[in-house]
Amino acid sequence: EPRRTAEPAESGGLFEAANREFESTESGSDTSDISEELTTRDGEGKAPGETASGLKTRPEDSALPDTQLQSEERPTSTCSSSSVVGEVVKTMQHFMEKFSMDLFTVTQAFLKNTGEVETTLYFLQTGQRLDGYPVWSREDDLELQKDDERVRNRLIAKFGAENVARRVAFRKS
């Protein structure tokens, strides 16, 4: 039976939904206080049946119950390998429990920090990036898409060349 191969895996779909939300709600104001900004949204973008309870979410756990679940749900997923997806889901659930935050807030933190686990963890703990640079906003992403050397140089001055290169790669993935 033919299946639609363009359909993303569940966590990919969540990430895309949160990314659309990031793109539509991001303002130019200070984004360091995301908990206040986002807690009123009360978990928009959660997939049906997505819960953090009942699953082992500590990174040291080697069992991947959510990975098996996902591979049964979508056997022909064209997304990244199920073990990578499983690790991402486990990490997000771990952060949700550790910081008592909903899926939407944790996903937004990942988006603003280019999907980097260590940087996102530090950001959720302190409200700042580990490297001292600001978090990415929707406006910054729009600027990044422009083919303008002056704009690119301004972003490099703001975020550092390495972070700009990482963000370009992240936006393409």
Short mmCIF file of C-alpha atoms in Angstrom, two decimals, residues 23-167:
data_model
loop_
_atom_site.label_atom_id
_atom_site.label_comp_id
_atom_site.label_asym_id
_atom_site.label_seq_id
_atom_site.Cartn_x
_atom_site.Cartn_y
_atom_site.Cartn_z
CA GLU A 23 7.83 32.39 13.26
CA SER A 24 4.39 33.87 13.91
CA THR A 25 4.72 34.95 17.56
CA GLU A 26 8.33 36.14 17.77
CA SER A 27 8.63 39.85 18.43
CA GLY A 28 11.66 42.09 18.49
CA SER A 29 11.43 42.40 22.27
CA ASP A 30 13.77 40.75 24.74
CA THR A 31 13.43 36.99 24.33
CA SER A 32 15.50 35.92 27.33
CA ASP A 33 12.44 35.54 29.57
CA ILE A 34 10.70 32.84 27.58
CA SER A 35 8.94 31.23 30.50
CA GLU A 36 6.70 34.25 31.07
CA GLU A 37 6.26 34.79 27.36
CA LEU A 38 5.21 31.22 26.69
CA THR A 39 3.54 29.73 29.76
CA THR A 40 0.19 31.27 28.85
CA ARG A 41 0.15 29.21 25.66
CA ASP A 42 -0.42 26.11 27.78
CA GLY A 43 1.11 23.48 25.56
CA GLU A 44 -0.13 24.45 22.10
CA GLY A 45 1.36 22.13 19.51
CA LYS A 46 1.34 18.99 21.64
CA ALA A 47 0.56 15.87 19.68
CA PRO A 48 -2.45 13.84 20.81
CA GLY A 49 -1.47 11.37 23.48
CA GLU A 50 1.96 12.94 23.95
CA THR A 51 2.80 12.75 27.63
CA ALA A 52 5.94 12.82 29.66
CA SER A 53 4.59 10.42 32.28
CA GLY A 54 5.30 6.74 32.25
CA LEU A 55 8.42 6.98 30.13
CA LYS A 56 11.96 6.87 31.41
CA THR A 57 13.47 10.18 30.45
CA ARG A 58 16.85 10.22 32.15
CA PRO A 59 19.61 10.37 29.51
CA GLU A 60 21.42 7.44 31.14
CA ASP A 61 18.51 5.07 30.45
CA SER A 62 19.42 2.81 27.57
CA ALA A 63 15.87 1.57 26.89
CA LEU A 64 14.08 3.54 24.18
CA PRO A 65 10.36 2.85 24.65
CA ASP A 66 9.35 5.88 22.59
CA THR A 67 11.58 4.81 19.70
CA GLN A 68 9.85 1.44 19.37
CA LEU A 69 6.50 3.20 19.60
CA GLN A 70 7.40 5.61 16.82
CA SER A 71 8.76 2.96 14.50
CA GLU A 72 5.51 0.99 14.87
CA GLU A 73 3.42 4.08 14.17
CA ARG A 74 5.37 5.14 11.08
CA PRO A 75 7.31 2.23 9.63
CA THR A 76 8.17 4.09 6.40
CA SER A 77 9.15 7.42 7.93
CA THR A 78 11.62 9.37 5.82
CA CYS A 79 12.76 11.39 8.83
CA SER A 80 16.12 10.82 10.52
CA SER A 81 16.78 7.41 12.03
CA SER A 82 14.41 6.38 14.78
CA SER A 83 17.21 6.16 17.37
CA VAL A 84 18.08 9.83 16.81
CA VAL A 85 14.42 10.80 17.00
CA GLY A 86 14.08 8.71 20.17
CA GLU A 87 17.03 10.52 21.76
CA VAL A 88 15.54 13.92 20.88
CA VAL A 89 12.18 12.93 22.37
CA LYS A 90 13.88 11.64 25.54
CA THR A 91 15.93 14.83 25.88
CA MET A 92 12.87 17.04 25.45
CA GLN A 93 10.86 15.02 27.97
CA HIS A 94 13.78 15.17 30.40
CA PHE A 95 13.90 18.98 30.11
CA MET A 96 10.11 19.23 30.50
CA GLU A 97 10.26 17.32 33.79
CA LYS A 98 13.46 18.95 35.05
CA PHE A 99 12.20 22.50 34.53
CA SER A 100 8.43 21.82 34.90
CA MET A 101 7.78 23.27 31.44
CA ASP A 102 5.43 22.23 28.68
CA LEU A 103 6.49 20.81 25.32
CA PHE A 104 5.87 24.10 23.52
CA THR A 105 8.24 26.05 25.82
CA VAL A 106 11.02 23.45 25.59
CA THR A 107 10.68 23.25 21.79
CA GLN A 108 10.87 27.06 21.56
CA ALA A 109 14.05 27.01 23.65
CA PHE A 110 15.58 24.46 21.25
CA LEU A 111 14.59 26.58 18.24
CA LYS A 112 16.08 29.73 19.73
CA ASN A 113 19.32 27.85 20.49
CA THR A 114 19.77 26.14 17.10
CA GLY A 115 18.80 22.74 18.50
CA GLU A 116 21.96 22.43 20.61
CA VAL A 117 21.28 20.34 23.72
CA GLU A 118 23.95 21.76 26.03
CA THR A 119 23.22 25.37 25.06
CA THR A 120 19.47 24.84 25.48
CA LEU A 121 19.99 23.26 28.91
CA TYR A 122 22.07 26.23 30.03
CA PHE A 123 19.51 28.64 28.56
CA LEU A 124 16.62 26.96 30.40
CA GLN A 125 18.62 27.15 33.67
CA THR A 126 19.87 30.74 33.35
CA GLY A 127 17.92 32.51 30.60
CA GLN A 128 21.19 33.10 28.74
CA ARG A 129 23.31 31.26 26.18
CA LEU A 130 26.41 29.40 27.29
CA ASP A 131 28.63 31.35 24.87
CA GLY A 132 27.23 34.76 25.87
CA TYR A 133 25.63 35.47 22.48
CA PRO A 134 21.89 36.28 22.28
CA VAL A 135 19.29 33.69 21.26
CA TRP A 136 17.96 33.65 17.70
CA SER A 137 14.69 35.40 16.95
CA ARG A 138 12.36 35.17 13.97
CA GLU A 139 13.65 38.54 12.74
CA ASP A 140 17.23 37.24 12.83
CA ASP A 141 16.19 34.21 10.77
CA LEU A 142 14.51 36.47 8.20
CA GLU A 143 17.68 38.57 8.00
CA LEU A 144 19.73 35.40 7.60
CA GLN A 145 17.74 34.46 4.48
CA LYS A 146 18.62 37.72 2.73
CA ASP A 147 21.46 37.52 0.24
CA ASP A 148 23.08 40.70 1.53
CA GLU A 149 26.67 40.82 2.70
CA ARG A 150 26.08 43.79 5.04
CA VAL A 151 23.19 42.00 6.74
CA ARG A 152 25.27 38.83 7.04
CA ASN A 153 28.15 40.79 8.58
CA ARG A 154 25.78 42.39 11.08
CA LEU A 155 24.54 38.93 12.11
CA ILE A 156 28.13 37.70 12.41
CA ALA A 157 28.89 40.68 14.67
CA LYS A 158 25.82 39.84 16.78
CA PHE A 159 26.13 36.03 16.97
CA GLY A 160 29.68 35.15 15.88
CA ALA A 161 30.68 33.53 12.59
CA GLU A 162 30.48 29.99 13.95
CA ASN A 163 26.94 30.49 15.28
CA VAL A 164 25.81 32.01 11.98
CA ALA A 165 27.23 29.03 10.08
CA ARG A 166 25.51 26.62 12.49
CA ARG A 167 22.22 28.48 12.14
#
